[in-house]
XYZ file of C-alpha atoms in Angstrom:
729
model
C -8.137 28.655 -22.389
C -8.132 25.059 -21.182
C -5.325 22.665 -22.024
C -6.963 20.062 -24.262
C -4.312 17.482 -23.402
C -5.958 17.096 -19.972
C -9.353 15.622 -19.190
C -12.141 18.193 -18.547
C -11.898 19.559 -15.019
C -14.591 22.229 -15.295
C -17.760 23.030 -17.211
C -15.761 25.346 -19.461
C -13.258 22.562 -20.229
C -16.111 20.234 -21.164
C -17.818 22.751 -23.432
C -14.536 23.360 -25.211
C -14.604 19.714 -26.305
C -18.034 20.259 -27.874
C -19.783 17.966 -25.371
C -22.667 19.304 -23.322
C -23.506 16.131 -21.368
C -20.683 13.738 -20.425
C -21.253 9.996 -20.304
C -19.668 9.834 -16.869
C -18.766 12.288 -14.144
C -15.896 10.969 -12.044
C -15.950 12.367 -8.484
C -12.595 12.042 -6.710
C -11.222 12.953 -3.308
C -7.832 13.605 -4.939
C -6.772 16.548 -7.024
C -6.307 15.748 -10.716
C -2.894 14.355 -11.597
C -2.736 12.961 -15.127
C -0.339 10.146 -14.327
C -0.809 6.336 -14.340
C 0.008 6.120 -10.650
C -3.381 7.681 -9.939
C -6.363 5.371 -10.224
C -8.899 7.975 -11.243
C -6.712 8.915 -14.201
C -6.303 5.336 -15.389
C -10.046 4.698 -15.278
C -10.937 7.971 -16.995
C -8.311 7.578 -19.721
C -9.383 3.990 -20.311
C -13.021 4.994 -20.706
C -11.980 7.816 -22.999
C -9.986 5.409 -25.164
C -13.109 3.249 -25.531
C -15.230 6.120 -26.758
C -16.828 7.429 -23.567
C -16.754 11.079 -22.545
C -15.654 11.672 -18.956
C -15.528 14.847 -16.876
C -13.619 15.029 -13.603
C -15.074 16.559 -10.452
C -12.160 16.693 -8.012
C -12.537 17.527 -4.343
C -16.018 19.087 -4.535
C -17.287 21.135 -1.591
C -19.211 18.509 0.382
C -21.082 21.227 2.286
C -22.628 22.537 -0.925
C -25.178 20.296 -2.701
C -24.694 22.289 -5.907
C -21.026 21.287 -6.075
C -21.952 17.967 -7.711
C -24.221 19.588 -10.308
C -21.629 21.585 -12.262
C -21.838 19.219 -15.251
C -25.520 18.429 -14.874
C -26.689 14.823 -14.915
C -24.237 12.479 -16.688
C -25.733 10.384 -19.479
C -24.634 7.027 -18.003
C -23.673 7.614 -14.388
C -21.431 8.912 -11.630
C -18.157 7.191 -10.708
C -17.019 7.921 -7.145
C -13.708 7.301 -5.352
C -11.981 8.680 -2.271
C -8.789 8.823 -4.343
C -5.553 6.914 -4.098
C -5.872 6.724 -0.322
C -8.514 5.775 2.145
C -9.834 9.103 3.425
C -9.609 8.044 7.075
C -6.009 6.899 6.709
C -5.314 10.092 4.800
C -6.645 12.178 7.681
C -5.613 10.360 10.866
C -2.581 8.688 12.370
C -2.932 5.363 14.160
C -3.137 7.374 17.396
C -6.160 9.218 16.017
C -4.335 12.518 15.576
C -5.229 14.691 12.611
C -2.496 14.776 9.987
C -1.015 18.078 8.932
C -0.632 17.382 5.209
C -2.470 15.736 2.345
C -0.062 14.874 -0.465
C -2.936 14.476 -2.928
C -4.292 17.991 -2.492
C -3.030 21.310 -3.880
C 0.031 22.438 -1.965
C -0.365 19.498 0.421
C -3.285 21.268 2.089
C -5.324 19.183 4.509
C -9.124 19.378 4.633
C -9.892 19.250 0.908
C -11.953 16.070 1.279
C -14.337 14.829 3.972
C -13.916 11.875 6.294
C -15.468 8.754 4.707
C -15.347 10.542 1.383
C -17.120 7.887 -0.700
C -20.183 7.898 1.560
C -20.312 11.685 1.762
C -19.930 12.232 -1.986
C -22.558 9.624 -2.853
C -25.028 10.959 -0.318
C -24.483 14.408 -1.814
C -25.187 13.067 -5.311
C -28.357 11.342 -4.125
C -29.801 14.610 -2.799
C -30.115 15.842 -6.385
C -29.899 12.779 -8.611
C -32.137 10.150 -7.038
C -32.018 7.560 -9.814
C -28.794 8.263 -11.706
C -26.480 5.219 -11.568
C -23.655 5.644 -9.042
C -20.683 3.265 -9.124
C -18.085 3.450 -6.371
C -14.534 2.127 -6.426
C -10.968 2.718 -5.333
C -9.283 1.583 -2.155
C -11.877 2.982 0.247
C -14.809 1.223 -1.394
C -12.889 -1.907 -2.349
C -11.837 -2.789 1.191
C -15.243 -1.988 2.684
C -17.287 -3.966 0.194
C -18.839 -6.231 2.838
C -19.395 -5.869 6.577
C -16.056 -4.776 8.047
C -14.366 -3.715 11.262
C -13.799 0.040 11.325
C -10.900 1.085 13.550
C -11.897 4.742 13.749
C -15.373 4.050 15.176
C -14.270 0.765 16.809
C -17.236 -1.167 15.499
C -18.331 -3.382 12.633
C -19.904 -1.284 9.893
C -22.197 -2.260 7.056
C -21.071 -2.658 3.470
C -20.195 0.743 2.069
C -22.605 -0.030 -0.757
C -25.493 0.456 1.679
C -24.197 3.468 3.589
C -23.311 5.313 0.395
C -26.544 4.658 -1.461
C -24.548 3.625 -4.535
C -25.716 0.980 -7.000
C -22.501 -0.975 -7.603
C -18.971 -1.372 -6.291
C -16.150 -1.948 -8.750
C -13.633 -3.574 -6.418
C -9.986 -4.423 -6.863
C -8.132 -3.308 -9.962
C -11.111 -2.207 -12.024
C -10.112 -1.921 -15.670
C -12.053 -4.997 -16.715
C -15.157 -4.361 -14.623
C -15.508 -0.653 -15.404
C -15.560 -1.286 -19.144
C -18.165 -4.017 -18.753
C -20.297 -1.751 -16.562
C -20.014 1.083 -19.079
C -20.986 -1.175 -21.974
C -23.993 -2.512 -20.070
C -25.220 0.994 -19.256
C -24.651 2.181 -22.826
C -26.667 -0.750 -24.158
C -29.610 0.271 -22.008
C -29.398 -2.314 -19.215
C -30.729 -0.944 -15.942
C -28.051 -0.597 -13.273
C -30.197 -2.769 -10.971
C -29.862 -5.593 -13.495
C -26.071 -5.451 -13.690
C -25.514 -8.384 -11.365
C -23.248 -10.606 -13.434
C -19.928 -8.779 -13.804
C -16.812 -10.145 -12.091
C -15.109 -7.657 -9.804
C -18.386 -6.045 -8.707
C -20.628 -6.004 -5.660
C -24.373 -5.402 -5.929
C -27.430 -5.470 -3.655
C -30.708 -7.327 -4.057
C -33.814 -8.237 -2.095
C -34.242 -11.517 -3.939
C -32.142 -14.274 -2.373
C -33.466 -16.831 -4.849
C -31.785 -14.919 -7.690
C -28.338 -15.406 -6.100
C -26.814 -18.516 -7.647
C -23.750 -20.674 -7.032
C -22.865 -18.688 -3.927
C -21.646 -19.055 -0.351
C -23.727 -17.312 2.304
C -21.567 -15.556 4.888
C -22.687 -15.092 8.487
C -25.390 -12.413 8.623
C -24.382 -8.842 9.369
C -26.392 -8.780 12.588
C -24.336 -11.755 13.770
C -20.864 -10.486 12.871
C -21.670 -7.118 14.426
C -21.861 -8.697 17.884
C -20.085 -12.063 17.608
C -16.322 -11.749 17.082
C -15.847 -15.435 16.301
C -18.489 -15.171 13.572
C -16.728 -12.115 12.206
C -13.411 -13.976 12.084
C -15.091 -16.912 10.344
C -16.639 -14.591 7.754
C -13.334 -12.865 7.108
C -11.562 -16.208 6.731
C -14.055 -17.242 4.041
C -13.551 -13.944 2.237
C -9.771 -14.309 2.388
C -10.001 -17.770 0.837
C -12.083 -16.336 -2.017
C -9.879 -13.524 -3.295
C -8.467 -15.516 -6.206
C -10.142 -14.909 -9.612
C -9.843 -18.554 -10.662
C -10.964 -20.271 -7.463
C -13.246 -17.746 -5.773
C -16.904 -18.408 -5.141
C -19.633 -15.789 -5.195
C -20.247 -14.566 -1.619
C -23.214 -12.816 -0.069
C -24.169 -11.266 3.228
C -27.692 -10.763 4.614
C -28.995 -7.640 6.366
C -32.118 -8.146 8.510
C -32.857 -11.207 6.399
C -34.368 -9.000 3.702
C -31.510 -7.260 1.907
C -28.482 -9.052 0.470
C -25.101 -7.678 -0.574
C -23.532 -9.949 -3.184
C -19.833 -10.058 -4.089
C -19.095 -11.560 -7.484
C -15.715 -13.302 -7.978
C -12.738 -10.998 -8.672
C -11.917 -9.868 -12.196
C -9.376 -11.943 -14.096
C -5.786 -10.668 -14.080
C -4.696 -8.331 -16.839
C -2.580 -9.834 -19.582
C 0.779 -8.259 -20.364
C -0.728 -6.780 -23.532
C -3.574 -5.229 -21.550
C -1.181 -3.713 -19.015
C 0.990 -2.348 -21.807
C -2.054 -0.733 -23.421
C -3.075 0.890 -20.132
C 0.336 2.444 -19.573
C 0.472 3.631 -23.181
C -2.618 5.846 -22.802
C -1.981 9.571 -23.459
C -1.107 10.720 -19.955
C 0.488 14.142 -19.655
C 2.280 12.900 -16.500
C 1.622 16.278 -14.852
C -0.844 17.722 -12.382
C -3.486 19.997 -13.844
C -2.161 23.526 -14.526
C -4.858 25.032 -12.290
C -2.921 23.787 -9.248
C 0.280 25.611 -10.129
C -0.683 28.664 -8.100
C -0.994 26.482 -4.985
C 2.365 24.808 -5.393
C 1.237 21.715 -7.271
C 0.386 18.237 -5.940
C 3.163 16.806 -3.706
C 2.295 13.141 -4.355
C 3.401 13.453 -7.980
C 7.030 13.929 -6.966
C 7.096 10.466 -5.386
C 6.353 8.750 -8.682
C 7.204 11.195 -11.442
C 10.262 9.248 -12.585
C 9.328 5.823 -11.268
C 8.261 2.877 -13.393
C 5.543 0.392 -12.537
C 6.567 -3.039 -13.789
C 4.034 -5.245 -11.989
C 0.958 -5.433 -9.817
C -0.314 -8.092 -7.448
C 1.790 -9.779 -4.790
C 2.064 -13.353 -3.549
C 4.021 -12.193 -0.500
C 0.650 -12.199 1.293
C 1.713 -10.308 4.431
C -1.069 -10.387 7.008
C -1.014 -6.630 7.576
C -1.264 -5.822 3.876
C -4.480 -5.287 1.933
C -2.995 -6.142 -1.448
C -4.460 -9.642 -1.294
C -7.952 -8.138 -0.994
C -7.367 -5.365 -3.526
C -4.908 -6.471 -6.207
C -4.747 -10.172 -5.537
C -1.874 -12.630 -5.230
C -1.307 -13.258 -8.942
C 1.499 -11.091 -10.282
C 0.808 -9.295 -13.564
C 3.555 -7.587 -15.509
C 4.253 -5.104 -18.248
C 6.599 -6.021 -21.085
C 10.157 -4.744 -21.220
C 9.257 -2.825 -24.379
C 6.430 -0.970 -22.627
C 8.604 -0.005 -19.659
C 11.518 1.060 -21.855
C 9.181 3.185 -23.973
C 8.016 5.017 -20.853
C 11.614 5.526 -19.719
C 12.510 6.988 -23.124
C 9.776 9.564 -22.607
C 11.647 10.739 -19.508
C 14.712 11.449 -21.626
C 12.754 14.041 -23.581
C 11.851 16.027 -20.479
C 14.177 18.869 -19.458
C 13.434 18.255 -15.752
C 14.724 14.666 -15.920
C 18.218 14.524 -14.444
C 19.038 10.962 -15.414
C 17.775 9.190 -12.293
C 14.977 6.616 -12.447
C 13.791 6.423 -8.873
C 12.171 3.012 -8.911
C 11.256 0.043 -11.065
C 8.786 -2.214 -9.340
C 5.424 -2.756 -7.787
C 4.142 -4.152 -4.500
C 7.318 -6.244 -4.539
C 9.950 -5.019 -6.947
C 11.476 -8.270 -8.169
C 8.271 -10.237 -8.750
C 8.019 -10.519 -12.531
C 5.829 -13.591 -12.935
C 3.202 -15.629 -11.093
C 4.585 -17.691 -8.213
C 4.198 -20.937 -10.093
C 2.997 -22.266 -13.436
C -0.443 -23.339 -12.211
C -1.557 -19.928 -10.892
C -2.787 -18.639 -14.253
C -4.791 -21.843 -14.770
C -5.928 -22.849 -11.303
C -5.227 -19.738 -9.258
C -3.355 -19.224 -6.006
C -3.739 -21.808 -3.256
C -6.509 -20.658 -0.888
C -4.975 -22.021 2.330
C -1.248 -21.879 1.651
C 1.227 -19.031 1.347
C 3.840 -19.053 -1.391
C 6.766 -17.810 0.724
C 6.043 -18.565 4.358
C 6.659 -20.273 6.659
C 9.030 -21.706 4.023
C 9.049 -21.127 0.263
C 6.661 -23.539 -1.459
C 8.422 -26.295 -3.439
C 6.449 -25.159 -6.497
C 7.654 -21.546 -6.196
C 9.609 -20.428 -9.229
C 12.545 -18.388 -7.942
C 14.157 -16.505 -10.793
C 15.515 -12.956 -10.911
C 16.780 -13.093 -14.485
C 13.899 -11.295 -16.167
C 13.907 -8.440 -13.653
C 17.678 -8.128 -13.833
C 17.534 -8.069 -17.631
C 15.004 -5.226 -17.428
C 17.201 -3.227 -15.044
C 20.234 -3.674 -17.310
C 18.283 -2.435 -20.333
C 17.081 0.623 -18.434
C 20.482 1.606 -17.110
C 21.925 1.214 -20.605
C 19.642 3.879 -22.073
C 21.622 6.945 -23.189
C 20.960 9.718 -20.686
C 20.111 7.426 -17.773
C 22.671 7.834 -14.996
C 21.189 5.568 -12.363
C 18.272 3.191 -11.909
C 17.210 2.641 -8.314
C 15.088 -0.088 -6.739
C 13.081 1.430 -3.921
C 9.681 -0.211 -3.958
C 10.868 -3.011 -1.750
C 12.331 -6.447 -2.327
C 11.432 -9.674 -0.575
C 14.684 -10.674 1.056
C 13.350 -14.193 1.665
C 12.671 -14.586 -2.065
C 16.164 -13.309 -2.808
C 17.696 -15.748 -0.323
C 15.759 -18.612 -1.947
C 17.673 -17.897 -5.165
C 20.898 -19.929 -5.138
C 22.318 -17.635 -7.803
C 23.616 -14.446 -6.138
C 23.954 -12.527 -9.417
C 20.926 -10.365 -8.694
C 22.177 -9.405 -5.233
C 25.546 -8.460 -6.679
C 23.974 -6.370 -9.448
C 21.552 -4.787 -6.984
C 24.372 -3.650 -4.716
C 26.612 -2.548 -7.577
C 24.065 -0.542 -9.551
C 20.653 -0.097 -7.946
C 21.062 0.947 -4.299
C 21.400 4.620 -3.406
C 23.536 4.053 -0.333
C 20.687 2.467 1.588
C 18.521 -0.555 0.910
C 15.196 -0.559 2.710
C 13.772 -3.939 3.607
C 11.037 -5.032 5.971
C 11.887 -7.673 8.565
C 9.083 -6.071 10.667
C 9.940 -7.960 13.869
C 12.329 -10.574 15.246
C 10.116 -12.817 17.395
C 9.218 -15.851 15.321
C 5.764 -16.181 16.880
C 4.958 -12.615 15.775
C 6.533 -13.121 12.355
C 4.421 -16.224 11.785
C 1.244 -14.233 12.403
C 2.556 -11.484 10.123
C 3.158 -13.955 7.318
C 6.859 -13.064 7.350
C 9.931 -15.335 7.345
C 11.761 -16.201 10.551
C 14.440 -13.822 11.774
C 17.278 -16.168 10.807
C 16.378 -15.564 7.140
C 16.757 -11.821 7.650
C 20.057 -12.274 9.515
C 21.391 -14.428 6.680
C 20.345 -11.791 4.144
C 22.111 -9.034 6.083
C 25.330 -11.069 6.091
C 25.067 -11.687 2.353
C 24.410 -7.999 1.716
C 27.400 -6.929 3.794
C 29.653 -9.547 2.238
C 28.629 -8.501 -1.258
C 29.273 -4.814 -0.583
C 32.640 -5.631 0.967
C 33.663 -7.505 -2.176
C 32.503 -4.593 -4.312
C 34.312 -2.079 -2.124
C 31.071 -0.207 -1.517
C 29.844 1.513 1.633
C 26.117 0.756 1.742
C 23.625 0.007 4.462
C 20.372 -1.740 5.195
C 17.479 0.258 6.631
C 15.027 -2.153 8.272
C 11.378 -1.313 8.736
C 10.042 -2.437 12.098
C 6.483 -2.621 13.388
C 5.303 -2.393 16.962
C 2.135 -3.777 18.542
C 1.219 -6.144 15.737
C -1.253 -8.786 16.951
C 0.693 -11.522 18.702
C 3.356 -9.142 19.988
C 3.512 -9.195 23.771
C 5.496 -6.791 25.896
C 8.110 -9.548 26.238
C 8.350 -9.742 22.425
C 8.815 -5.979 22.298
C 11.678 -6.204 24.825
C 13.300 -8.932 22.723
C 13.044 -6.633 19.687
C 14.685 -3.823 21.679
C 17.575 -6.147 22.574
C 17.963 -7.036 18.904
C 18.081 -3.342 18.020
C 20.671 -2.809 20.772
C 22.885 -5.506 19.299
C 22.645 -3.895 15.854
C 24.148 -0.765 17.375
C 21.707 1.863 16.102
C 18.291 3.272 16.808
C 15.935 2.853 13.855
C 13.915 5.836 12.708
C 11.495 3.806 10.588
C 9.070 2.420 13.164
C 5.375 1.934 12.500
C 2.790 1.217 15.125
C 0.375 -1.331 13.688
C -2.562 0.445 12.009
C -5.748 -1.673 11.724
C -7.034 -0.765 8.262
C -9.892 -2.620 6.515
C -9.229 -5.696 4.417
C -6.285 -7.257 6.253
C -5.875 -10.465 8.220
C -4.052 -8.519 10.930
C -6.962 -6.129 11.405
C -9.277 -9.093 11.900
C -6.861 -10.426 14.527
C -6.792 -7.013 16.214
C -10.576 -6.810 16.474
C -11.438 -10.420 17.275
C -8.372 -11.753 19.080
C -8.501 -14.691 16.659
C -6.417 -15.627 13.643
C -9.108 -15.952 10.933
C -6.944 -18.418 8.993
C -6.717 -20.884 11.894
C -9.327 -19.570 14.384
C -6.699 -19.803 17.129
C -6.524 -17.107 19.848
C -4.035 -14.268 19.364
C -2.744 -11.851 21.988
C -3.540 -8.235 21.056
C -2.115 -5.067 22.586
C -5.072 -2.679 22.375
C -4.474 -0.346 25.318
C -2.836 2.884 24.087
C -0.372 2.811 26.984
C 0.896 -0.684 26.192
C 1.135 0.225 22.504
C 3.175 3.286 23.492
C 5.537 1.099 25.541
C 6.026 -1.352 22.669
C 6.890 1.446 20.287
C 9.143 3.227 22.793
C 11.177 0.062 23.346
C 12.298 0.041 19.709
C 13.575 3.608 20.145
C 14.757 3.192 23.706
C 17.559 5.738 23.372
C 15.207 8.660 22.882
C 15.106 10.615 26.150
C 11.362 11.173 25.849
C 10.875 7.384 25.859
C 12.780 6.741 29.096
C 9.799 6.421 31.454
C 7.877 4.143 29.073
C 10.915 1.922 28.524
C 11.626 1.670 32.243
C 8.005 0.770 33.005
C 8.022 -1.916 30.307
C 11.241 -3.443 31.643
C 9.908 -3.488 35.198
C 6.608 -5.037 34.079
C 8.404 -7.839 32.279
C 10.886 -8.461 35.077
C 13.827 -7.341 32.953
C 15.565 -5.148 35.513
C 18.787 -6.652 34.183
C 18.435 -4.272 31.215
C 18.519 -1.220 33.504
C 22.073 -0.252 34.377
C 25.415 0.781 32.911
C 26.605 -2.507 31.451
C 27.089 -3.038 27.711
C 23.843 -5.043 27.444
C 21.666 -2.529 29.293
C 19.079 -0.461 27.463
C 18.800 2.438 29.916
C 20.637 3.646 33.021
C 18.948 3.382 36.419
C 17.970 7.045 36.339
C 17.825 9.943 33.951
C 21.044 11.874 33.852
C 21.214 15.181 32.064
C 23.893 15.395 29.456
C 24.463 16.172 25.809
C 23.964 13.578 23.070
C 23.616 9.840 23.523
C 19.873 10.045 23.759
C 20.036 11.976 27.041
C 21.247 9.053 29.193
C 24.658 8.884 30.763
C 26.609 5.889 29.479
C 29.778 5.190 31.415
C 32.058 2.685 29.773
C 31.097 0.881 26.615
C 27.597 2.316 26.182
C 24.936 0.259 24.420
C 26.807 -1.035 21.451
C 26.123 -4.712 22.001
C 27.984 -7.218 19.930
C 27.019 -6.865 16.272
C 28.836 -5.327 13.395
C 28.238 -1.609 13.540
C 28.364 -1.394 9.791
C 24.685 -2.270 10.048
C 23.840 1.054 11.602
C 21.497 2.496 9.025
C 18.685 4.965 8.943
C 19.184 6.616 12.300
C 22.824 7.352 12.805
C 25.887 6.065 11.073
C 29.078 7.027 12.793
C 32.000 7.086 10.420
C 35.495 8.403 11.160
C 34.143 10.162 14.208
C 31.543 11.976 12.128
C 27.838 11.303 12.230
C 26.516 10.964 8.707
C 22.789 11.121 8.491
C 21.380 9.467 5.420
C 17.843 10.765 5.169
C 16.619 8.803 2.215
C 16.914 11.681 -0.208
C 20.665 11.988 0.037
C 23.060 9.247 -0.816
C 26.724 9.962 -0.383
C 28.734 8.055 -2.920
C 32.380 8.628 -3.925
C 32.356 11.847 -1.958
C 29.566 13.258 -4.080
C 26.064 13.925 -2.862
C 23.486 12.938 -5.410
C 20.048 14.323 -4.811
C 17.314 12.352 -6.452
C 14.529 14.803 -7.152
C 13.509 14.816 -3.554
C 12.540 11.187 -3.764
C 12.884 9.376 -0.518
C 15.360 6.617 -1.100
C 13.518 3.427 -0.732
C 10.229 4.800 0.329
C 8.331 3.210 -2.396
C 6.665 0.263 -1.163
C 0.496 -0.466 -1.360
C 0.395 -0.523 -1.320
C 1.218 2.301 1.377
C 3.736 4.376 2.199
C 4.943 7.578 3.127
C 4.292 10.912 1.546
C 3.466 12.091 4.970
C 1.351 9.257 6.121
C 1.934 6.585 8.646
C 2.457 3.583 6.439
C 1.545 0.355 8.035
C 3.544 -0.711 5.155
C 1.133 -2.641 2.549
C 3.048 -2.937 -0.057
C 4.751 -3.188 -1.167
C 6.080 -1.411 -4.001
C 3.714 -0.384 -6.485
C 0.868 -1.419 -4.767
C 1.034 0.626 -2.117
C -1.794 2.595 -3.017
C -1.500 5.162 -0.632
C -3.100 3.584 2.238
C -1.718 3.554 5.651
C -0.708 0.451 4.375
C 0.657 -1.777 7.048
C 3.197 -2.461 4.527
C 1.761 -5.077 2.600
C 3.977 -4.347 0.576
C 3.288 -3.047 -1.079
C 1.997 -3.096 -2.198
C 1.134 -1.426 -5.355
C 0.407 1.444 -4.074
C 2.671 3.610 -2.938
C 0.623 6.719 -3.100
C 1.971 8.473 -0.248
C -0.130 7.044 2.352
C 0.514 5.387 5.455
C 0.918 2.734 3.032
C 1.266 -0.748 4.374
C 4.257 -0.979 2.484
C 2.774 -2.363 -0.568
C 4.934 0.340 -1.334
C 6.793 3.740 -1.724
C 5.947 6.458 -4.027
C 2.589 7.694 -4.816
C 0.513 4.929 -5.922
C 1.977 3.156 -8.760
C -0.351 0.765 -10.577
C -2.891 3.421 -10.606
C -4.222 1.888 -7.554
C -5.174 3.330 -4.292
C -2.648 1.364 -2.288
C -3.595 -0.931 -0.809
C -2.901 -0.529 2.428
C 0.263 -2.504 2.176
C -2.287 -1.993 0.580
C -2.034 -0.520 1.879
C 3.478 -0.698 1.148
C 3.359 1.410 -0.753
C 2.029 4.107 -1.813
C -0.971 4.228 -3.586
C -1.310 2.018 -6.465
C -4.914 1.171 -6.215
C -7.425 2.755 -8.392
C -11.108 3.295 -8.862
C -11.824 -0.103 -9.435
C -8.178 -0.098 -9.855
């Protein structure tokens, strides 16, 4: 007998509700997890709350046309999403190797969804249901809504709306648009006439019906002209704000037009509270128990989403394109109510693993004018220097953390979705840093300097390295005053556009001076919807149209990555070649500033290289050695994210990777380009955009850790995080 607390997952489940024909059938590349970190669940629960019947069709067999007919034809339409992650990021590393696990499938099994899932599912639907409305959304559709560079085929592809055969795209965070679409269909409006809803993309053959719009370079032009592509992307980037954005459209053969309406307006706090108060079971469907459950749930089971959107605007993060730059927040009361639900669960051990979003401490728009006039189209809020109008204030977030840790039964509240250290340093009041170190760090604090060469950091949209160095000193000083033994784990990225081999050597020297070899290294992953991906493809910065150096050759990319981990014996030949190419023979030898010895010398430990004398310690405080190896009292203590040693006691936090929640993007087995930030991390190989909202386990671009908070597919930074981007959300 089906559990009626879950949405229908089979024909039998649907019939048990007394409904023979659902209003919508939601087709998803993810297994069904009834948790607000999963976009499909948010959209389905929201529709249900507004009186629509929805049946879920999760991971159908794409080789069997009958797999999409189990419910028959839905009354209003099909909704289609790849899931919390882009299917290509879910399947392949940046090197093109097939991944071994899929955190969003039963038991982590790979192969439960096809490549380019949205296109495949929609084409499958169209074989049987020629005219039934099909609406696509989620991270995969959202970031491919117009002509886009596709890393996996190394070419510019058409809008996914055309290749899928769908009628509409609900892009970005889709709660507003999906309800408007549903109401239009219910009222009898033809799907071809739904051309007026913000947050949607439609197609038409009538250019004269497109009003108040900017025409982008034609698809045939951007497919062959990289400068035209960069120009088109720059226009799109300047029109991601819901208050300022113009309607955009793109022509195909001069006869067919794909039209992007302006983004949906941000959710109000009341609207966000209502969404997170929907009747989620917070569990995966019982039918998956026999397979070992859905791994991605563990990343977010006891994590709290407090915000979405991010004005950090990292170039490698897709959060700007998916969630937008205007921060939206839940109320303290809503978040505390969710935390109190944890206290009723026997599995809860008293540890809240995260409170955040694409960027944890963002609890309001960057400045007062953003909710009236929107974010500035050609100016970043934090870089190269914080804007004079930026409101820097940690008090609301700190108040929330204090309330949570004061709940009876809560032992510890961690912050793992990622903080912006430059935002923290802009706050003259160090109270938040002190409280963070004293109460909310599990032995390690993960932050994302990404690189140390200022020319690379500028292209990344990150602060200069001196800001990071100042933060590290403040962190160490604060912990010393508190008598605490805690460390910073920096995320670093190799081969980002702008990074030359000389820049990579400089980064290796910086790592040498820190005295440890970082384990968290991400080779830049060109995912759709990011400024950095446009740079990678075109060799131009679309925001300035200036040339950018790009390391595209796999061998050079391998050298850049190897330099960051120069102590690994398997990297020796690559490191030596890079040093010889850059004329840095001075770094080959036995002196304290050398990276490698002149030849390989067999021997235990030390990365396989003999190190007479002082080794490679360099000159910096070794208390910064985090992530890889921390030598203390002659003993090597490995802190692998899930274990934090404090006061001689090892506290295991439900298998949650300390600090992995950033895209949102982020981990759960994927290569996160770090989008995310935080909850925004929607599972994409997010190049850490921190974040992102998404954390959903993907190679999240650090828009985050954890599996997709904000119900979004992460955003590939966005994708840091892990997954927080949903179907339309």
